[in-house]
Short mmCIF file of C-alpha atoms in Angstrom, two decimals:
data_model
loop_
_atom_site.label_atom_id
_atom_site.label_comp_id
_atom_site.label_asym_id
_atom_site.label_seq_id
_atom_site.Cartn_x
_atom_site.Cartn_y
_atom_site.Cartn_z
CA MET A 1 -1.26 -29.97 2.39
CA HIS A 2 -2.12 -33.68 2.30
CA GLN A 3 -3.82 -33.47 5.71
CA GLN A 4 -5.81 -30.44 4.56
CA ASP A 5 -6.92 -32.27 1.41
CA SER A 6 -8.00 -35.29 3.48
CA ALA A 7 -9.94 -33.09 5.89
CA SER A 8 -11.62 -31.31 2.98
CA THR A 9 -12.56 -34.61 1.36
CA GLU A 10 -13.99 -35.92 4.65
CA ALA A 11 -16.01 -32.73 5.15
CA SER A 12 -17.46 -32.99 1.62
CA ARG A 13 -18.62 -36.60 2.03
CA LYS A 14 -22.36 -36.99 2.13
CA THR A 15 -23.87 -38.70 5.15
CA ILE A 16 -26.72 -41.19 5.34
CA LEU A 17 -28.45 -42.35 8.51
CA VAL A 18 -29.66 -45.93 8.05
CA VAL A 19 -32.56 -46.70 10.37
CA GLY A 20 -32.00 -50.22 11.65
CA THR A 21 -29.03 -52.56 11.51
CA ASN A 22 -30.52 -55.95 10.66
CA ALA A 23 -29.21 -58.13 7.82
CA GLY A 24 -31.27 -56.29 5.23
CA GLN A 25 -29.93 -52.91 6.35
CA ALA A 26 -26.43 -54.40 6.17
CA ASP A 27 -26.89 -54.71 2.39
CA LEU A 28 -27.76 -51.01 2.21
CA ILE A 29 -24.86 -50.03 4.45
CA ARG A 30 -22.39 -51.95 2.30
CA TYR A 31 -23.76 -50.37 -0.85
CA MET A 32 -23.63 -46.78 0.45
CA ARG A 33 -20.05 -47.27 1.59
CA THR A 34 -19.07 -48.38 -1.92
CA ARG A 35 -20.42 -45.01 -3.05
CA GLY A 36 -18.11 -43.23 -0.62
CA TRP A 37 -20.82 -42.01 1.72
CA ARG A 38 -20.34 -41.68 5.47
CA VAL A 39 -22.76 -44.22 6.87
CA LEU A 40 -24.36 -43.82 10.29
CA ALA A 41 -26.85 -46.32 11.66
CA CYS A 42 -29.16 -46.52 14.65
CA SER A 43 -31.00 -49.35 16.34
CA LYS A 44 -32.28 -50.32 19.76
CA LEU A 45 -30.28 -53.55 19.38
CA ALA A 46 -26.50 -53.33 19.57
CA ASP A 47 -25.62 -56.77 18.18
CA GLU A 48 -27.08 -56.84 14.67
CA PRO A 49 -25.00 -57.40 11.49
CA GLY A 50 -25.10 -53.80 10.28
CA ARG A 51 -23.40 -52.37 13.34
CA GLU A 52 -20.00 -53.75 12.37
CA LEU A 53 -20.26 -52.28 8.86
CA CYS A 54 -21.26 -48.66 9.48
CA ASP A 55 -18.92 -45.75 10.24
CA GLU A 56 -20.72 -44.89 13.47
CA PHE A 57 -23.52 -46.56 15.42
CA PHE A 58 -26.07 -44.98 17.76
CA GLN A 59 -28.16 -47.07 20.12
CA VAL A 60 -31.57 -45.46 19.62
CA ASP A 61 -34.97 -47.14 19.54
CA VAL A 62 -36.11 -46.89 15.90
CA ARG A 63 -39.73 -46.57 17.03
CA ASP A 64 -38.89 -43.31 18.78
CA VAL A 65 -39.31 -40.96 15.84
CA GLU A 66 -38.48 -37.81 17.82
CA ARG A 67 -35.14 -39.23 18.97
CA VAL A 68 -34.25 -40.33 15.44
CA VAL A 69 -35.16 -36.85 14.15
CA ALA A 70 -32.91 -35.30 16.80
CA LEU A 71 -30.07 -37.67 15.88
CA ALA A 72 -30.39 -36.97 12.16
CA ARG A 73 -30.46 -33.22 12.79
CA ALA A 74 -27.48 -33.31 15.15
CA GLN A 75 -25.45 -35.31 12.61
CA ASP A 76 -26.50 -33.00 9.76
CA VAL A 77 -27.30 -35.96 7.53
CA ASP A 78 -28.11 -35.71 3.83
CA LEU A 79 -30.35 -38.76 3.74
CA VAL A 80 -32.33 -41.01 6.07
CA TYR A 81 -33.33 -44.34 4.62
CA SER A 82 -34.21 -47.92 5.47
CA VAL A 83 -34.95 -51.18 3.69
CA SER A 84 -36.21 -54.59 4.73
CA SER A 85 -38.51 -53.58 7.63
CA ASP A 86 -41.92 -51.90 7.73
CA THR A 87 -41.17 -50.42 11.15
CA THR A 88 -37.84 -48.84 10.25
CA ASN A 89 -39.13 -47.74 6.84
CA GLY A 90 -42.02 -45.91 8.49
CA THR A 91 -39.66 -44.12 10.85
CA ALA A 92 -37.28 -43.18 8.02
CA VAL A 93 -40.13 -41.60 6.07
CA LYS A 94 -41.42 -39.62 9.07
CA VAL A 95 -37.92 -38.37 9.88
CA SER A 96 -37.31 -37.41 6.25
CA GLU A 97 -40.62 -35.55 6.11
CA ALA A 98 -39.77 -33.68 9.30
CA LEU A 99 -36.34 -32.63 7.97
CA GLY A 100 -37.28 -32.04 4.34
CA LEU A 101 -35.01 -34.83 3.06
CA PRO A 102 -35.60 -37.00 -0.04
CA HIS A 103 -37.89 -39.96 0.59
CA PHE A 104 -40.27 -42.36 -1.12
CA HIS A 105 -44.02 -42.54 -0.51
CA SER A 106 -45.88 -40.69 2.22
CA SER A 107 -46.65 -41.47 5.84
CA GLU A 108 -50.32 -41.75 4.87
CA LEU A 109 -49.65 -44.42 2.24
CA ILE A 110 -47.41 -46.30 4.66
CA ARG A 111 -50.13 -46.15 7.33
CA ILE A 112 -52.59 -47.73 4.89
CA LEU A 113 -50.22 -50.48 3.83
CA ASP A 114 -49.18 -51.18 7.42
CA ASN A 115 -52.81 -51.83 8.36
CA LYS A 116 -53.92 -54.89 6.47
CA HIS A 117 -57.65 -54.19 6.73
CA LYS A 118 -57.26 -50.68 5.27
CA LEU A 119 -55.59 -52.12 2.18
CA ARG A 120 -58.29 -54.79 1.84
CA GLU A 121 -61.02 -52.15 2.10
CA ILE A 122 -59.47 -50.08 -0.69
CA LEU A 123 -58.83 -53.05 -2.98
CA ASN A 124 -62.31 -54.52 -2.50
CA GLU A 125 -63.94 -51.11 -2.97
CA HIS A 126 -62.25 -50.77 -6.38
CA GLY A 127 -62.83 -54.37 -7.40
CA ILE A 128 -59.12 -55.18 -7.51
CA SER A 129 -58.01 -58.51 -6.01
CA VAL A 130 -61.27 -58.93 -4.08
CA VAL A 131 -60.81 -61.07 -0.96
CA LYS A 132 -63.31 -61.86 1.82
CA PHE A 133 -62.09 -60.50 5.16
CA ARG A 134 -63.19 -59.34 8.61
CA HIS A 135 -61.54 -56.68 10.77
CA ALA A 136 -61.93 -57.57 14.42
CA ALA A 137 -60.88 -55.67 17.55
CA THR A 138 -62.70 -58.18 19.78
CA LEU A 139 -63.69 -61.79 19.45
CA GLU A 140 -67.31 -60.67 19.19
CA ASP A 141 -66.39 -58.76 16.02
CA ALA A 142 -65.43 -62.09 14.48
CA SER A 143 -68.79 -63.73 15.19
CA GLY A 144 -70.54 -64.98 12.10
CA TRP A 145 -67.36 -65.56 10.13
CA SER A 146 -68.02 -68.70 8.07
CA HIS A 147 -65.31 -68.93 5.42
CA TYR A 148 -62.91 -71.78 6.16
CA PRO A 149 -60.06 -72.35 5.84
CA CYS A 150 -58.90 -68.82 6.62
CA PHE A 151 -55.90 -66.89 7.86
CA VAL A 152 -55.93 -64.96 11.11
CA LYS A 153 -53.26 -62.24 11.40
CA PRO A 154 -52.36 -59.24 13.51
CA ASP A 155 -53.66 -56.22 11.60
CA ALA A 156 -50.34 -54.38 11.85
CA SER A 157 -47.36 -56.71 12.03
CA GLN A 158 -44.57 -58.17 9.92
CA GLY A 159 -42.19 -61.10 9.96
CA GLN A 160 -44.99 -63.70 9.86
CA ARG A 161 -45.58 -63.24 13.59
CA GLY A 162 -48.92 -64.29 15.04
CA ILE A 163 -50.31 -65.78 11.81
CA SER A 164 -52.48 -68.89 11.97
CA LYS A 165 -54.30 -70.95 9.39
CA VAL A 166 -57.71 -71.96 10.74
CA ASP A 167 -59.59 -74.88 9.20
CA ARG A 168 -62.67 -74.91 11.43
CA ARG A 169 -64.76 -72.56 13.55
CA GLU A 170 -63.70 -74.23 16.81
CA ASP A 171 -60.10 -73.06 16.36
CA LEU A 172 -60.87 -69.42 15.55
CA GLU A 173 -60.73 -68.15 19.13
CA ALA A 174 -57.24 -69.58 19.81
CA ALA A 175 -55.94 -68.06 16.56
CA PHE A 176 -57.53 -64.72 17.41
CA GLN A 177 -55.85 -64.68 20.83
CA ALA A 178 -52.48 -65.61 19.29
CA ALA A 179 -52.72 -62.70 16.86
CA LYS A 180 -53.76 -60.31 19.65
CA ALA A 181 -50.84 -61.45 21.77
CA VAL A 182 -48.44 -60.26 19.07
CA GLY A 183 -50.22 -56.97 18.40
CA GLY A 184 -50.92 -56.04 22.03
CA ALA A 185 -54.03 -55.41 24.11
CA ASN A 186 -55.25 -52.47 22.00
CA SER A 187 -54.50 -54.08 18.65
CA SER A 188 -56.89 -55.57 16.13
CA VAL A 189 -56.93 -58.69 13.99
CA ILE A 190 -57.77 -59.39 10.38
CA ILE A 191 -59.44 -62.61 9.26
CA GLU A 192 -59.04 -63.40 5.56
CA GLU A 193 -60.20 -66.17 3.29
CA PHE A 194 -57.43 -68.65 2.61
CA LEU A 195 -55.79 -68.11 -0.77
CA ALA A 196 -54.61 -71.41 -2.23
CA GLY A 197 -52.02 -71.23 -4.97
CA ILE A 198 -48.42 -70.32 -5.76
CA GLU A 199 -46.99 -67.12 -4.32
CA ILE A 200 -44.96 -64.95 -6.68
CA PRO A 201 -43.75 -61.79 -4.93
CA PHE A 202 -42.80 -58.87 -7.17
CA ASN A 203 -39.95 -56.46 -6.60
CA VAL A 204 -41.08 -53.24 -8.26
CA LEU A 205 -39.47 -49.84 -8.74
CA VAL A 206 -41.34 -46.81 -10.04
CA LYS A 207 -39.74 -43.63 -11.38
CA ASP A 208 -41.81 -40.61 -12.44
CA GLY A 209 -44.90 -42.80 -12.57
CA GLY A 210 -43.33 -45.40 -14.87
CA ILE A 211 -42.16 -48.89 -13.97
CA VAL A 212 -38.40 -49.29 -14.31
CA PHE A 213 -38.11 -52.67 -12.55
CA CYS A 214 -40.78 -55.32 -12.12
CA GLU A 215 -39.59 -58.86 -11.52
CA PRO A 216 -41.43 -61.78 -9.91
CA ASN A 217 -39.96 -64.77 -8.17
CA GLU A 218 -41.50 -67.97 -6.90
CA ARG A 219 -41.58 -68.22 -3.13
CA LEU A 220 -40.70 -71.63 -1.66
CA PHE A 221 -42.50 -72.50 1.56
CA ILE A 222 -41.14 -74.79 4.25
CA SER A 223 -44.24 -76.70 5.41
CA GLU A 224 -47.68 -76.30 6.96
CA ALA A 225 -45.99 -76.53 10.37
CA PHE A 226 -44.29 -73.19 9.69
CA ILE A 227 -47.13 -71.37 7.97
CA GLY A 228 -46.00 -68.41 5.90
CA LEU A 229 -42.26 -68.90 6.42
CA ALA A 230 -40.23 -68.97 3.23
CA GLY A 231 -37.59 -71.61 2.60
CA GLY A 232 -36.27 -69.59 -0.30
CA HIS A 233 -37.03 -68.08 -3.70
CA VAL A 234 -36.41 -69.00 -7.33
CA HIS A 235 -36.26 -66.80 -10.43
CA PRO A 236 -37.58 -67.11 -13.07
CA CYS A 237 -40.69 -68.86 -11.73
CA TYR A 238 -40.86 -72.63 -12.08
CA ASN A 239 -44.55 -73.46 -11.82
CA VAL A 240 -46.54 -70.44 -13.01
CA PRO A 241 -47.53 -70.36 -16.71
CA ALA A 242 -46.67 -67.25 -18.72
CA GLU A 243 -50.29 -66.12 -19.04
CA GLN A 244 -50.77 -66.22 -15.27
CA GLN A 245 -47.54 -64.30 -14.74
CA GLN A 246 -48.82 -61.72 -17.24
CA ALA A 247 -52.09 -61.40 -15.29
CA ALA A 248 -50.04 -60.83 -12.13
CA HIS A 249 -48.01 -58.12 -13.90
CA GLU A 250 -51.27 -56.42 -14.88
CA LEU A 251 -52.43 -56.57 -11.27
CA VAL A 252 -49.22 -54.87 -10.15
CA ARG A 253 -49.73 -52.11 -12.71
CA ALA A 254 -53.31 -51.60 -11.50
CA LEU A 255 -52.07 -51.31 -7.91
CA ILE A 256 -49.52 -48.66 -8.85
CA GLU A 257 -52.22 -46.63 -10.56
CA LEU A 258 -54.73 -47.10 -7.73
CA LEU A 259 -52.25 -46.12 -5.02
CA HIS A 260 -50.88 -43.19 -7.07
CA ILE A 261 -47.30 -44.41 -6.80
CA LYS A 262 -44.98 -41.90 -8.50
CA ASP A 263 -41.56 -42.98 -7.25
CA GLY A 264 -40.15 -45.74 -5.11
CA PRO A 265 -39.91 -49.46 -4.44
CA LEU A 266 -42.74 -51.84 -3.67
CA TYR A 267 -42.65 -55.44 -2.50
CA VAL A 268 -45.94 -56.90 -3.74
CA GLN A 269 -46.80 -60.39 -2.56
CA VAL A 270 -49.14 -61.98 -5.10
CA MET A 271 -50.84 -65.38 -4.83
CA VAL A 272 -51.72 -67.01 -8.15
CA THR A 273 -55.04 -68.76 -7.44
CA LYS A 274 -57.62 -70.56 -9.55
CA ASP A 275 -59.57 -67.28 -9.53
CA GLY A 276 -56.62 -65.28 -10.79
CA PRO A 277 -53.86 -63.35 -9.01
CA LYS A 278 -54.66 -61.95 -5.56
CA VAL A 279 -52.71 -59.52 -3.40
CA VAL A 280 -51.41 -60.96 -0.14
CA GLU A 281 -49.62 -57.86 1.18
CA ILE A 282 -47.77 -54.80 -0.12
CA GLY A 283 -44.58 -53.43 1.43
CA PRO A 284 -43.65 -49.84 0.44
CA ARG A 285 -39.94 -50.69 0.58
CA VAL A 286 -37.15 -52.93 -0.63
CA ASP A 287 -37.84 -56.50 0.54
CA GLY A 288 -36.08 -58.04 3.52
CA GLY A 289 -35.00 -61.24 1.80
CA HIS A 290 -31.91 -60.09 -0.15
CA LEU A 291 -33.75 -60.73 -3.40
CA TRP A 292 -31.67 -58.14 -5.20
CA ARG A 293 -28.86 -60.70 -5.16
CA LEU A 294 -31.12 -63.33 -6.71
CA PHE A 295 -32.06 -60.97 -9.55
CA ALA A 296 -28.46 -59.88 -10.06
CA ALA A 297 -27.41 -63.54 -10.33
CA ALA A 298 -29.97 -63.93 -13.12
CA GLY A 299 -28.51 -60.99 -15.00
CA HIS A 300 -30.85 -58.18 -13.94
CA PRO A 301 -29.64 -54.73 -12.81
CA ASP A 302 -28.71 -54.19 -9.15
CA TYR A 303 -32.08 -53.40 -7.53
CA ILE A 304 -30.57 -51.54 -4.56
CA ASP A 305 -28.45 -49.43 -6.89
CA LEU A 306 -31.48 -48.59 -9.03
CA THR A 307 -33.53 -47.72 -5.96
CA MET A 308 -30.93 -45.34 -4.56
CA ARG A 309 -30.43 -43.71 -7.96
CA VAL A 310 -34.16 -43.01 -8.17
CA LEU A 311 -34.19 -41.65 -4.60
CA LEU A 312 -31.23 -39.35 -5.33
CA ARG A 313 -32.61 -38.35 -8.76
CA GLU A 314 -29.61 -39.75 -10.58
CA PRO A 315 -29.58 -41.20 -14.12
CA LEU A 316 -30.25 -44.91 -14.36
CA PRO A 317 -27.68 -47.17 -16.02
CA LEU A 318 -28.37 -48.43 -19.51
CA PRO A 319 -29.75 -52.00 -19.64
CA ARG A 320 -27.08 -54.67 -19.98
CA PRO A 321 -27.26 -56.70 -23.19
CA ARG A 322 -28.12 -60.37 -22.77
CA ASN A 323 -26.65 -63.25 -24.70
CA GLY A 324 -29.23 -66.01 -24.62
CA GLU A 325 -31.50 -66.83 -21.71
CA ALA A 326 -30.54 -66.00 -18.14
CA PRO A 327 -30.12 -69.00 -15.83
CA ARG A 328 -32.73 -70.02 -13.32
CA CYS A 329 -31.33 -69.05 -9.92
CA GLU A 330 -32.27 -69.83 -6.36
CA LEU A 331 -31.89 -68.11 -3.02
CA ILE A 332 -32.18 -70.61 -0.18
CA PHE A 333 -32.44 -69.62 3.49
CA TYR A 334 -30.65 -71.43 6.28
CA ARG A 335 -33.09 -71.69 9.20
CA ALA A 336 -32.86 -72.88 12.80
CA PRO A 337 -35.19 -72.91 15.83
CA THR A 338 -35.58 -69.73 17.86
CA GLY A 339 -33.37 -69.81 20.96
CA SER A 340 -31.08 -72.58 19.74
CA LEU A 341 -27.30 -72.20 19.37
CA PHE A 342 -25.98 -71.46 15.91
CA ALA A 343 -23.53 -73.88 14.32
CA ALA A 344 -22.25 -73.20 10.81
CA ALA A 345 -21.55 -76.92 10.35
CA ASN A 346 -25.33 -77.50 10.32
CA HIS A 347 -25.68 -75.25 7.29
CA PRO A 348 -23.04 -76.22 4.71
CA ILE A 349 -22.48 -73.85 1.80
CA PRO A 350 -22.87 -75.42 -1.67
CA LYS A 351 -19.64 -75.46 -3.66
CA ASP A 352 -21.31 -73.68 -6.57
CA ALA A 353 -22.81 -70.87 -4.45
CA LEU A 354 -22.37 -67.43 -6.03
CA TYR A 355 -22.87 -65.76 -2.66
CA SER A 356 -23.51 -66.89 0.90
CA GLU A 357 -23.54 -65.43 4.38
CA TYR A 358 -24.34 -66.39 7.94
CA ARG A 359 -26.09 -64.04 10.36
CA TYR A 360 -24.53 -65.58 13.45
CA HIS A 361 -21.21 -66.86 14.72
CA ASP A 362 -20.85 -70.35 16.17
CA GLY A 363 -22.33 -70.63 19.65
CA GLU A 364 -24.50 -67.52 19.46
CA VAL A 365 -28.13 -67.76 20.55
CA ILE A 366 -30.60 -67.33 17.70
CA LYS A 367 -32.81 -64.33 18.45
CA PRO A 368 -36.60 -64.30 17.97
CA VAL A 369 -38.01 -62.66 14.85
CA ASN A 370 -40.96 -64.86 13.97
CA GLY A 371 -40.49 -66.82 17.21
CA LYS A 372 -40.45 -70.19 15.47
CA PHE A 373 -37.83 -70.96 12.85
CA GLU A 374 -35.44 -68.10 12.16
CA VAL A 375 -33.30 -67.22 9.15
CA VAL A 376 -29.65 -67.65 10.14
CA GLY A 377 -28.12 -67.18 6.70
CA TYR A 378 -28.61 -67.88 3.01
CA TYR A 379 -26.93 -68.64 -0.28
CA VAL A 380 -27.54 -67.79 -3.93
CA ARG A 381 -26.62 -70.05 -6.81
CA ALA A 382 -27.51 -70.63 -10.46
CA VAL A 383 -29.46 -73.86 -10.84
CA ASP A 384 -28.40 -73.98 -14.48
CA THR A 385 -24.78 -74.43 -13.44
CA GLU A 386 -23.26 -73.99 -16.89
CA GLU A 387 -24.49 -70.39 -16.83
CA SER A 388 -23.19 -69.61 -13.33
CA ALA A 389 -19.87 -68.07 -14.29
CA LYS A 390 -21.48 -65.66 -16.72
CA TYR A 391 -23.51 -63.97 -13.98
CA ALA A 392 -21.35 -64.49 -10.90
CA ALA A 393 -19.87 -60.99 -11.21
CA ASN A 394 -23.34 -59.48 -10.70
CA VAL A 395 -23.60 -60.78 -7.13
CA ARG A 396 -21.41 -58.76 -4.79
#
């Protein structure tokens, strides 16, 4: 009888296919297992952190949508989902559309947000976060550009790959070629005016057209030598006055209305400039920087839990009462050069860390993501240390 009960319980478990197994997907895998789901995962790479955590792994290229559809159908999954990556998120949505499974956003919206010039065209057309830009498939398309400094980026890429800051016309061609090298021979490039200011990305969650989570953090950059690469994040923001944060919140609300977002997460990168808040990029997904742990440390609800509840049409938990102000918390990345050997001793964990993890074991070669200075781990801690214990339980 006991064996029959166990078999029945196993058969009744719901199954999720997580597309991708990187460190961000590992957070999702852990969470779904705490819910008792059977967790499958697929990736072209067989040595990422999520593989060790899932119930079963399938080595499938996540860009091959047809193969992922076939895998999901063969495994009779109840859900296909992904966080942290534009590529895997796009595949998860296409697979879910093909199989009639719950999903956020549409492939059309994701196509727009994945192509930086399309988003700029829409925003500029509606007078929201207007930024000078040029879409260029060839170097000739970039002729006449005269706004310096500027950023040159692959039109469809993530992970800060191929991005250059250009201060003078003479350096534009080299930056253009670097961006093309990342995107491929048939790719295009976007040239944008340089936005000087403080970046405050927002983690947003929409349910039935209303905002149920909308929290900014202040992004800490490493240096000009590693343009665009974050050294970490702090929450609440240190250096952005309340009125400028409010203007950024209003910009986020305008974006949700403009893009007709009804349900789902958004990662909205906003630069607070002297001319007001400007959109840097929008990701139609949970971020890839483990920021849910930063918010949880500061006393906010679990962002991954909220996201999955919205996706599965489940009730949201009641807000937790707060006693006094939440502490200012920080999430700091450990980074090391691409291709070097990882050594935990080079990245000591603070004694007051609420959470920490490494992405590599000692002696492993650090794989290319941005190709420069890779994240090899991180920690979260409360900067206001007397408040740490109060919120430590929120960071699993």
